[in-house]
CSV table of C-alpha atoms in Angstrom, one decimal:
chain,number,residue,atom,x,y,z
K,1,MET,CA,-43.1,84.2,59.4
K,2,ALA,CA,-39.9,84.4,57.3
K,3,GLU,CA,-38.2,81.9,59.5
K,4,SER,CA,-41.3,79.8,59.6
K,5,GLY,CA,-41.6,80.0,55.8
K,6,GLY,CA,-37.9,79.4,55.4
K,7,HIS,CA,-38.0,76.5,57.8
K,8,GLY,CA,-41.0,75.1,56.0
K,9,VAL,CA,-39.3,75.4,52.6
K,10,GLY,CA,-36.1,74.1,54.0
K,11,GLY,CA,-37.9,71.3,55.8
K,12,ALA,CA,-39.7,70.3,52.6
K,13,ALA,CA,-36.4,70.4,50.8
K,14,GLY,CA,-34.8,68.4,53.5
K,15,VAL,CA,-37.6,65.8,53.4
K,16,MET,CA,-37.3,65.6,49.6
K,17,GLY,CA,-33.6,65.6,49.8
K,18,GLY,CA,-33.7,62.8,52.3
K,19,SER,CA,-36.1,60.8,50.3
K,20,ALA,CA,-34.3,61.2,47.0
K,21,PRO,CA,-32.0,58.2,47.4
K,22,TYR,CA,-35.0,56.0,48.0
K,23,ALA,CA,-36.6,57.4,44.8
K,24,ARG,CA,-33.5,56.5,42.8
K,25,ARG,CA,-33.7,52.9,44.0
K,26,GLY,CA,-36.9,52.3,42.1
K,27,PRO,CA,-36.9,51.1,38.5
K,28,SER,CA,-36.6,53.8,35.9
K,29,PRO,CA,-39.2,54.0,33.1
K,30,THR,CA,-36.7,52.5,30.6
K,31,ALA,CA,-35.8,49.6,32.9
K,32,LEU,CA,-39.5,49.0,33.6
K,33,GLY,CA,-40.3,49.0,29.9
K,34,ARG,CA,-37.5,46.5,29.3
K,35,TRP,CA,-38.7,44.3,32.1
K,36,LEU,CA,-42.3,44.4,30.9
K,37,LYS,CA,-41.2,43.6,27.3
K,38,GLY,CA,-39.0,40.7,28.5
K,39,GLU,CA,-41.9,39.3,30.5
K,40,ARG,CA,-44.2,39.7,27.5
K,41,LEU,CA,-41.7,37.9,25.3
K,42,GLY,CA,-41.3,35.1,27.8
K,43,GLU,CA,-45.1,34.7,27.9
K,44,ASP,CA,-45.3,34.7,24.1
K,45,ALA,CA,-42.6,32.0,24.0
K,46,ALA,CA,-44.3,29.9,26.6
K,47,ILE,CA,-47.6,30.2,24.7
K,48,ALA,CA,-45.9,29.3,21.4
K,49,LEU,CA,-44.2,26.3,23.0
K,50,ALA,CA,-47.5,25.1,24.5
K,51,ALA,CA,-49.3,25.6,21.2
K,52,GLY,CA,-46.6,23.6,19.4
K,53,ARG,CA,-46.9,20.7,21.9
K,54,ALA,CA,-50.6,20.7,21.6
K,55,ALA,CA,-50.4,20.6,17.8
K,56,ALA,CA,-47.9,17.7,18.0
K,57,ARG,CA,-50.2,15.8,20.3
K,58,ALA,CA,-53.2,16.5,18.0
K,59,ARG,CA,-51.2,15.3,15.0
K,60,ALA,CA,-50.2,12.1,16.9
K,61,ARG,CA,-53.8,11.5,17.8
K,62,MET,CA,-54.9,12.1,14.2
K,63,ILE,CA,-52.2,9.6,12.9
K,64,GLY,CA,-53.3,7.1,15.5
K,65,ARG,CA,-56.9,7.4,14.4
K,66,ARG,CA,-55.9,7.0,10.8
K,67,VAL,CA,-53.9,3.8,11.6
K,68,LEU,CA,-56.8,2.3,13.5
K,69,LEU,CA,-59.2,3.1,10.8
K,70,SER,CA,-56.9,1.6,8.1
K,71,LEU,CA,-56.7,-1.8,9.9
K,72,PRO,CA,-60.2,-3.0,8.8
K,73,ALA,CA,-59.3,-1.9,5.2
K,74,LEU,CA,-56.2,-4.1,5.3
K,75,VAL,CA,-58.1,-7.0,6.7
K,76,GLY,CA,-60.7,-6.6,3.9
K,77,VAL,CA,-57.8,-6.5,1.3
K,78,VAL,CA,-56.4,-9.8,2.7
K,79,ILE,CA,-59.8,-11.5,2.5
K,80,VAL,CA,-60.8,-10.1,-1.0
K,81,SER,CA,-57.4,-10.9,-2.5
K,82,PHE,CA,-57.5,-14.5,-1.2
K,83,VAL,CA,-61.0,-15.1,-2.6
K,84,LEU,CA,-60.3,-13.5,-6.0
K,85,THR,CA,-57.1,-15.4,-6.5
K,86,ARG,CA,-58.9,-18.7,-5.8
K,87,ALA,CA,-61.4,-17.7,-8.4
K,88,LEU,CA,-58.8,-17.3,-11.1
K,89,PRO,CA,-58.9,-19.8,-14.0
K,90,GLY,CA,-56.2,-22.3,-14.2
K,91,ASP,CA,-54.5,-24.8,-11.8
K,92,PRO,CA,-51.2,-23.7,-10.3
K,93,ALA,CA,-50.4,-27.4,-9.6
K,94,ALA,CA,-50.8,-28.3,-13.3
K,95,TYR,CA,-48.6,-25.4,-14.3
K,96,PHE,CA,-45.9,-26.3,-11.7
K,97,ALA,CA,-46.0,-30.0,-12.8
K,98,GLY,CA,-45.5,-29.3,-16.4
K,99,PRO,CA,-47.4,-30.3,-19.6
K,100,ALA,CA,-46.1,-34.0,-19.4
K,101,ALA,CA,-47.3,-34.7,-15.9
K,102,ASP,CA,-50.1,-37.2,-15.2
K,103,ALA,CA,-53.1,-36.7,-12.9
K,104,GLN,CA,-51.3,-38.5,-10.0
K,105,SER,CA,-48.3,-36.2,-10.2
K,106,ILE,CA,-50.6,-33.1,-10.3
K,107,ALA,CA,-52.5,-34.4,-7.3
K,108,GLU,CA,-49.3,-34.8,-5.3
K,109,ILE,CA,-48.1,-31.3,-6.2
K,110,ARG,CA,-51.5,-29.9,-5.2
K,111,ALA,CA,-51.2,-31.6,-1.9
K,112,GLN,CA,-47.7,-30.2,-1.4
K,113,LEU,CA,-49.0,-26.7,-2.1
K,114,GLY,CA,-51.9,-27.2,0.3
K,115,LEU,CA,-54.5,-26.7,-2.5
K,116,ASP,CA,-56.3,-29.9,-1.6
K,117,ARG,CA,-57.6,-28.4,1.6
K,118,SER,CA,-60.8,-26.5,1.9
K,119,LEU,CA,-60.8,-22.8,1.4
K,120,PRO,CA,-61.3,-21.9,5.1
K,121,GLU,CA,-58.3,-24.1,6.0
K,122,GLN,CA,-56.2,-22.5,3.2
K,123,PHE,CA,-57.2,-19.1,4.5
K,124,LEU,CA,-56.3,-19.9,8.1
K,125,VAL,CA,-52.9,-21.2,7.0
K,126,TYR,CA,-52.4,-18.1,4.9
K,127,VAL,CA,-53.2,-15.7,7.7
K,128,GLY,CA,-50.9,-17.6,10.1
K,129,ASP,CA,-48.0,-17.4,7.7
K,130,LEU,CA,-48.9,-13.7,7.1
K,131,LEU,CA,-48.7,-12.9,10.8
K,132,GLY,CA,-45.3,-14.6,10.9
K,133,GLY,CA,-44.0,-12.4,8.0
K,134,ASP,CA,-44.2,-15.1,5.4
K,135,LEU,CA,-45.9,-14.2,2.2
K,136,GLY,CA,-45.4,-17.6,0.7
K,137,GLN,CA,-43.3,-18.9,-2.2
K,138,SER,CA,-43.8,-18.0,-5.8
K,139,ILE,CA,-44.4,-21.1,-8.0
K,140,SER,CA,-43.3,-19.2,-11.1
K,141,THR,CA,-39.9,-18.1,-9.9
K,142,GLY,CA,-39.3,-20.5,-7.0
K,143,GLN,CA,-38.3,-17.6,-4.7
K,144,PRO,CA,-40.0,-16.3,-1.6
K,145,VAL,CA,-42.6,-13.6,-2.5
K,146,LEU,CA,-41.2,-11.2,0.1
K,147,GLU,CA,-37.7,-11.3,-1.4
K,148,GLU,CA,-39.1,-10.8,-4.9
K,149,LEU,CA,-41.2,-7.8,-3.8
K,150,ALA,CA,-38.2,-6.3,-1.9
K,151,ARG,CA,-36.1,-6.7,-5.0
K,152,ARG,CA,-38.6,-5.3,-7.5
K,153,LEU,CA,-40.4,-2.6,-5.5
K,154,PRO,CA,-37.4,-0.2,-5.4
K,155,ALA,CA,-37.3,-0.3,-9.2
K,156,SER,CA,-41.0,0.6,-9.5
K,157,LEU,CA,-40.7,3.3,-6.8
K,158,GLU,CA,-37.7,4.8,-8.6
K,159,LEU,CA,-39.5,5.0,-11.9
K,160,THR,CA,-42.8,6.3,-10.3
K,161,LEU,CA,-41.1,9.0,-8.2
K,162,SER,CA,-38.9,10.2,-11.1
K,163,ALA,CA,-42.0,10.5,-13.3
K,164,LEU,CA,-44.0,12.3,-10.6
K,165,ILE,CA,-41.1,14.8,-10.0
K,166,LEU,CA,-40.9,15.5,-13.7
K,167,SER,CA,-44.7,15.9,-14.1
K,168,THR,CA,-45.0,18.1,-11.0
K,169,LEU,CA,-42.2,20.4,-12.2
K,170,VAL,CA,-44.1,20.9,-15.5
K,171,ALA,CA,-47.7,20.4,-14.6
K,172,VAL,CA,-48.1,22.7,-11.6
K,173,PRO,CA,-46.4,25.8,-13.1
K,174,LEU,CA,-48.3,25.2,-16.4
K,175,GLY,CA,-51.6,25.0,-14.5
K,176,VAL,CA,-50.9,28.1,-12.5
K,177,ALA,CA,-49.9,30.0,-15.7
K,178,ALA,CA,-53.0,28.8,-17.5
K,179,ALA,CA,-55.2,30.0,-14.6
K,180,ALA,CA,-53.5,33.4,-14.4
K,181,ARG,CA,-53.8,33.9,-18.1
K,182,GLN,CA,-57.1,32.3,-18.8
K,183,GLY,CA,-58.1,32.3,-22.4
K,184,THR,CA,-54.6,32.9,-23.8
K,185,TRP,CA,-52.3,30.6,-25.7
K,186,VAL,CA,-50.9,29.4,-22.4
K,187,ASP,CA,-54.3,28.2,-21.3
K,188,HIS,CA,-54.8,26.5,-24.7
K,189,ALA,CA,-51.4,24.8,-24.4
K,190,CYS,CA,-52.3,23.5,-21.0
K,191,ARG,CA,-55.5,22.0,-22.3
K,192,ALA,CA,-53.7,20.4,-25.2
K,193,VAL,CA,-51.2,18.8,-22.8
K,194,VAL,CA,-53.9,17.5,-20.6
K,195,THR,CA,-55.9,16.1,-23.6
K,196,ALA,CA,-52.8,14.4,-25.0
K,197,GLY,CA,-51.8,12.9,-21.7
K,198,VAL,CA,-55.2,11.4,-21.1
K,199,SER,CA,-55.8,10.3,-24.7
K,200,LEU,CA,-52.4,8.6,-25.6
K,201,PRO,CA,-51.9,5.2,-24.1
K,202,THR,CA,-48.6,4.8,-22.2
K,203,PHE,CA,-47.4,1.9,-24.3
K,204,PHE,CA,-47.9,3.9,-27.5
K,205,THR,CA,-46.0,6.9,-26.0
K,206,GLY,CA,-43.2,4.6,-24.8
K,207,ILE,CA,-42.9,2.9,-28.2
K,208,ALA,CA,-42.9,6.2,-30.0
K,209,LEU,CA,-40.1,7.6,-27.7
K,210,VAL,CA,-38.1,4.5,-28.2
K,211,TYR,CA,-38.4,4.7,-32.0
K,212,VAL,CA,-37.4,8.3,-32.2
K,213,PHE,CA,-34.7,8.6,-29.5
K,214,TYR,CA,-33.2,5.1,-29.8
K,215,TYR,CA,-33.8,3.8,-33.3
K,216,VAL,CA,-33.8,7.1,-35.3
K,217,LEU,CA,-31.6,9.5,-33.4
K,218,GLY,CA,-29.5,7.0,-31.3
K,219,TRP,CA,-29.5,9.3,-28.3
K,220,ALA,CA,-31.0,6.9,-25.8
K,221,PRO,CA,-29.7,3.4,-24.8
K,222,ALA,CA,-31.5,0.2,-25.6
K,223,PRO,CA,-34.7,-0.2,-23.5
K,224,LEU,CA,-33.5,-3.2,-21.7
K,225,GLY,CA,-34.0,-2.7,-18.0
K,226,ARG,CA,-32.5,-0.4,-15.3
K,227,LEU,CA,-28.8,-0.6,-16.3
K,228,ASP,CA,-26.9,-1.4,-19.4
K,229,LEU,CA,-24.9,-4.6,-19.5
K,230,LEU,CA,-21.6,-2.6,-19.6
K,231,TYR,CA,-22.3,-1.4,-16.0
K,232,PHE,CA,-22.4,-3.3,-12.7
K,233,PRO,CA,-25.2,-2.4,-10.3
K,234,PRO,CA,-24.1,-0.3,-7.4
K,235,GLU,CA,-23.9,-1.5,-3.8
K,236,PRO,CA,-27.5,-1.8,-2.7
K,237,VAL,CA,-28.4,0.7,0.0
K,238,THR,CA,-31.8,2.1,-0.9
K,239,GLY,CA,-32.5,0.0,-4.0
K,240,PHE,CA,-32.6,3.1,-6.2
K,241,TYR,CA,-29.8,2.7,-8.7
K,242,THR,CA,-29.4,6.5,-9.1
K,243,VAL,CA,-29.2,7.1,-5.3
K,244,ASP,CA,-27.0,4.1,-4.6
K,245,ALA,CA,-24.6,5.2,-7.4
K,246,VAL,CA,-24.3,8.7,-5.8
K,247,LEU,CA,-23.7,7.2,-2.4
K,248,ALA,CA,-21.0,4.9,-3.8
K,249,GLY,CA,-19.4,7.8,-5.8
K,250,GLU,CA,-19.8,5.8,-9.1
K,251,LEU,CA,-20.5,8.6,-11.6
K,252,GLU,CA,-20.3,6.4,-14.7
K,253,THR,CA,-22.9,4.1,-13.1
K,254,LEU,CA,-25.1,7.1,-12.3
K,255,ARG,CA,-24.9,8.3,-15.8
K,256,GLY,CA,-25.9,4.9,-17.1
K,257,ALA,CA,-28.8,4.6,-14.7
K,258,LEU,CA,-30.1,8.1,-15.6
K,259,ALA,CA,-29.9,7.2,-19.3
K,260,GLN,CA,-31.9,4.1,-18.8
K,261,LEU,CA,-34.4,5.9,-16.6
K,262,ALA,CA,-35.0,8.9,-18.9
K,263,LEU,CA,-37.4,7.5,-21.5
K,264,PRO,CA,-39.6,5.4,-19.1
K,265,ALA,CA,-39.8,8.3,-16.7
K,266,VAL,CA,-40.8,10.7,-19.4
K,267,THR,CA,-43.4,8.2,-20.8
K,268,LEU,CA,-45.0,7.9,-17.4
K,269,ALA,CA,-44.7,11.6,-16.7
K,270,LEU,CA,-46.7,12.5,-19.8
K,271,PHE,CA,-49.5,10.3,-18.4
K,272,THR,CA,-49.4,11.7,-14.9
K,273,MET,CA,-49.0,15.3,-16.0
K,274,ALA,CA,-52.6,15.5,-17.2
K,275,PRO,CA,-54.5,15.1,-13.8
K,276,LEU,CA,-51.9,17.3,-12.0
K,277,ALA,CA,-52.1,20.2,-14.6
K,278,ARG,CA,-55.9,20.0,-14.7
K,279,MET,CA,-56.2,20.1,-10.9
K,280,ALA,CA,-53.7,22.9,-10.6
K,281,ARG,CA,-55.6,25.0,-13.1
K,282,ALA,CA,-59.0,24.4,-11.6
K,283,ALA,CA,-57.8,25.0,-8.0
K,284,MET,CA,-56.0,28.2,-9.1
K,285,LEU,CA,-59.1,29.5,-10.9
K,286,GLU,CA,-61.2,28.8,-7.8
K,287,ALA,CA,-58.7,30.6,-5.6
K,288,LEU,CA,-58.3,33.6,-7.9
K,289,GLY,CA,-62.1,34.1,-7.8
K,290,SER,CA,-62.4,33.8,-4.0
K,291,ASP,CA,-63.1,36.6,-1.5
K,292,TYR,CA,-59.7,36.5,0.2
K,293,VAL,CA,-58.0,37.1,-3.1
K,294,ARG,CA,-60.2,40.1,-3.8
K,295,THR,CA,-59.5,41.4,-0.3
K,296,ALA,CA,-55.8,41.0,-0.9
K,297,ARG,CA,-56.0,43.0,-4.1
K,298,ALA,CA,-58.1,45.7,-2.4
K,299,ALA,CA,-55.4,45.9,0.3
K,300,GLY,CA,-52.9,46.9,-2.3
K,301,LEU,CA,-50.8,43.8,-2.6
K,302,SER,CA,-48.8,43.3,-5.8
K,303,PRO,CA,-50.2,40.9,-8.4
K,304,THR,CA,-47.2,38.6,-7.9
K,305,ARG,CA,-47.8,38.4,-4.2
K,306,VAL,CA,-51.5,37.9,-4.7
K,307,LEU,CA,-50.9,35.1,-7.2
K,308,TYR,CA,-48.1,33.2,-5.4
K,309,GLY,CA,-48.4,34.3,-1.8
K,310,VAL,CA,-52.2,34.1,-1.4
K,311,ALA,CA,-53.8,32.1,-4.2
K,312,PHE,CA,-51.1,29.5,-4.8
K,313,SER,CA,-50.7,28.5,-1.2
K,314,ASN,CA,-54.5,27.8,-0.9
K,315,ALA,CA,-54.7,26.1,-4.3
K,316,MET,CA,-52.0,23.5,-3.5
K,317,LEU,CA,-54.2,21.6,-1.0
K,318,PRO,CA,-56.2,19.7,-3.7
K,319,VAL,CA,-53.1,19.4,-5.8
K,320,VAL,CA,-51.4,17.5,-2.9
K,321,THR,CA,-54.4,15.2,-2.7
K,322,THR,CA,-54.3,14.5,-6.4
K,323,LEU,CA,-50.6,13.9,-6.3
K,324,GLY,CA,-51.0,11.2,-3.7
K,325,MET,CA,-53.8,9.6,-5.6
K,326,VAL,CA,-51.8,9.6,-8.9
K,327,PHE,CA,-48.8,8.1,-7.1
K,328,SER,CA,-50.7,5.3,-5.6
K,329,PHE,CA,-52.5,4.5,-8.9
K,330,THR,CA,-49.3,4.8,-11.0
K,331,LEU,CA,-47.2,2.6,-8.8
K,332,GLY,CA,-49.4,-0.5,-9.5
K,333,ALA,CA,-50.6,0.5,-13.0
K,334,ASN,CA,-47.3,1.2,-14.8
K,335,VAL,CA,-47.1,-2.4,-16.0
K,336,LEU,CA,-47.3,-1.3,-19.6
K,337,VAL,CA,-44.3,1.0,-19.3
K,338,GLU,CA,-42.4,-1.7,-17.5
K,339,LYS,CA,-43.1,-4.1,-20.3
K,340,VAL,CA,-42.1,-1.7,-23.0
K,341,PHE,CA,-38.8,-0.9,-21.4
K,342,ALA,CA,-38.2,-4.3,-19.8
K,343,TRP,CA,-38.2,-2.6,-16.4
K,344,PRO,CA,-38.1,-5.2,-13.6
K,345,GLY,CA,-40.8,-3.7,-11.3
K,346,VAL,CA,-43.7,-5.1,-9.3
K,347,GLY,CA,-46.3,-4.3,-12.0
K,348,SER,CA,-44.8,-6.7,-14.5
K,349,TYR,CA,-44.2,-9.2,-11.7
K,350,ALA,CA,-47.9,-9.1,-10.8
K,351,VAL,CA,-49.0,-9.6,-14.4
K,352,GLU,CA,-46.7,-12.6,-14.9
K,353,ALA,CA,-48.1,-14.1,-11.7
K,354,LEU,CA,-51.7,-13.6,-12.8
K,355,VAL,CA,-51.0,-15.5,-16.1
K,356,VAL,CA,-49.9,-18.6,-14.2
K,357,SER,CA,-52.3,-18.3,-11.3
K,358,ASP,CA,-49.5,-17.8,-8.8
K,359,TYR,CA,-51.6,-17.2,-5.7
K,360,ALA,CA,-48.9,-16.2,-3.3
K,361,ALA,CA,-47.3,-13.7,-5.7
K,362,VAL,CA,-50.6,-12.0,-6.5
K,363,GLN,CA,-51.7,-11.9,-2.9
K,364,GLY,CA,-48.3,-10.5,-1.9
K,365,PHE,CA,-48.5,-7.8,-4.6
K,366,VAL,CA,-52.0,-6.7,-3.6
K,367,LEU,CA,-51.1,-6.6,0.1
K,368,ALA,CA,-48.0,-4.6,-0.6
K,369,MET,CA,-49.9,-2.1,-2.7
K,370,ALA,CA,-52.5,-1.8,0.1
K,371,VAL,CA,-49.9,-1.1,2.7
K,372,LEU,CA,-48.2,1.5,0.5
K,373,PHE,CA,-51.6,3.2,-0.1
K,374,VAL,CA,-52.4,3.4,3.6
K,375,ALA,CA,-48.9,4.8,4.3
K,376,LEU,CA,-49.3,7.3,1.6
K,377,ASN,CA,-52.6,8.5,2.9
K,378,LEU,CA,-51.0,8.9,6.3
K,379,LEU,CA,-48.3,11.0,4.8
K,380,ILE,CA,-50.8,13.2,3.0
K,381,ASP,CA,-52.7,13.7,6.2
K,382,VAL,CA,-49.5,14.8,7.9
K,383,ILE,CA,-48.6,17.2,5.1
K,384,TYR,CA,-52.1,18.6,5.3
K,385,THR,CA,-51.6,19.4,9.0
K,386,LEU,CA,-48.4,21.3,8.1
K,387,ILE,CA,-49.8,23.4,5.3
K,388,ASP,CA,-53.4,23.9,6.4
K,389,PRO,CA,-54.0,25.6,9.8
K,390,ARG,CA,-57.6,24.6,9.7
K,391,THR,CA,-56.6,20.9,9.7
K,392,ARG,CA,-54.4,21.5,12.7
K,393,GLN,CA,-57.2,23.1,14.6
K,394,GLY,CA,-59.6,20.3,13.6
K,395,ALA,CA,-57.2,17.6,14.7
């Protein structure tokens, strides 16, 4: 029995001893955990990559749909601008011929301009030239409209973007502070700024700033365009004098361009600040009273994190939309600021063309503004997909 027991125990030990090397060949618990973790990380990376590709495809489809939907709008702009310009009072041929021209000379010039044809024929000629990239020739300047717009549009863009940057840096924090401290002096100051920005005309604000800072104090240069006569324009790269001066390393030219840009940008910023501050305040008040903000407060988040991490990120969606609308409106409506400061932009160019019934210039301006408006809406849609997950899912 003892031998049998010993043999049994020894046999069991021998069997276990003989199988021990095979047991050590299997993965240890630590190695198995690392392997499972690595496989899980690989699956997560693959899922994230697939989700990113799907989001990119959805964004591309969304942009394609927006472009296709904008084509009928552009066609409508071309038709409406053509019809309205032909309805303007005045005769471009008579203006081009001069006050001393007789009826025969005016008729010859009208034939040269193609104005003796019927409206359908004029429209077909205009569309054909438009498809070929020809916007016509301005009768007031004698230059191609496309070249005039390409030369003047950067000036308007530089002024408008500078004003929007200034107004955004002031209006958004002011609106957030007014919503966070509703009923205090900060809220009252925000309302005063909004009321003043809406009530004061831009030409009055511009003239007042010129009188104070140029005539009385002498701090600002003369309001005579984009650059003082003492400076030469920088080598054109972007068309923005400030950016081109930085690229060329011309610090004196940069200083002169900023000095000329300061007063018109502040004038326009005071006007654009009102809708941005009002929208930021209203959006923040709505966000602070929402259920997810109350949940964040109940979860123990700090007031700063609730204000800026939860409420602010959601309140910025309507502010972005308002910013795009203000930009598109201001770009074509800043003609009064351009006139006060002798700024050579597209707004003043369009008004001068309207006075003399310059059909090609007016149509080119309207079409350029329509294309910029469509491009801006596309940019806003793309920004929405980046900051709003619901838009990405919907796309």
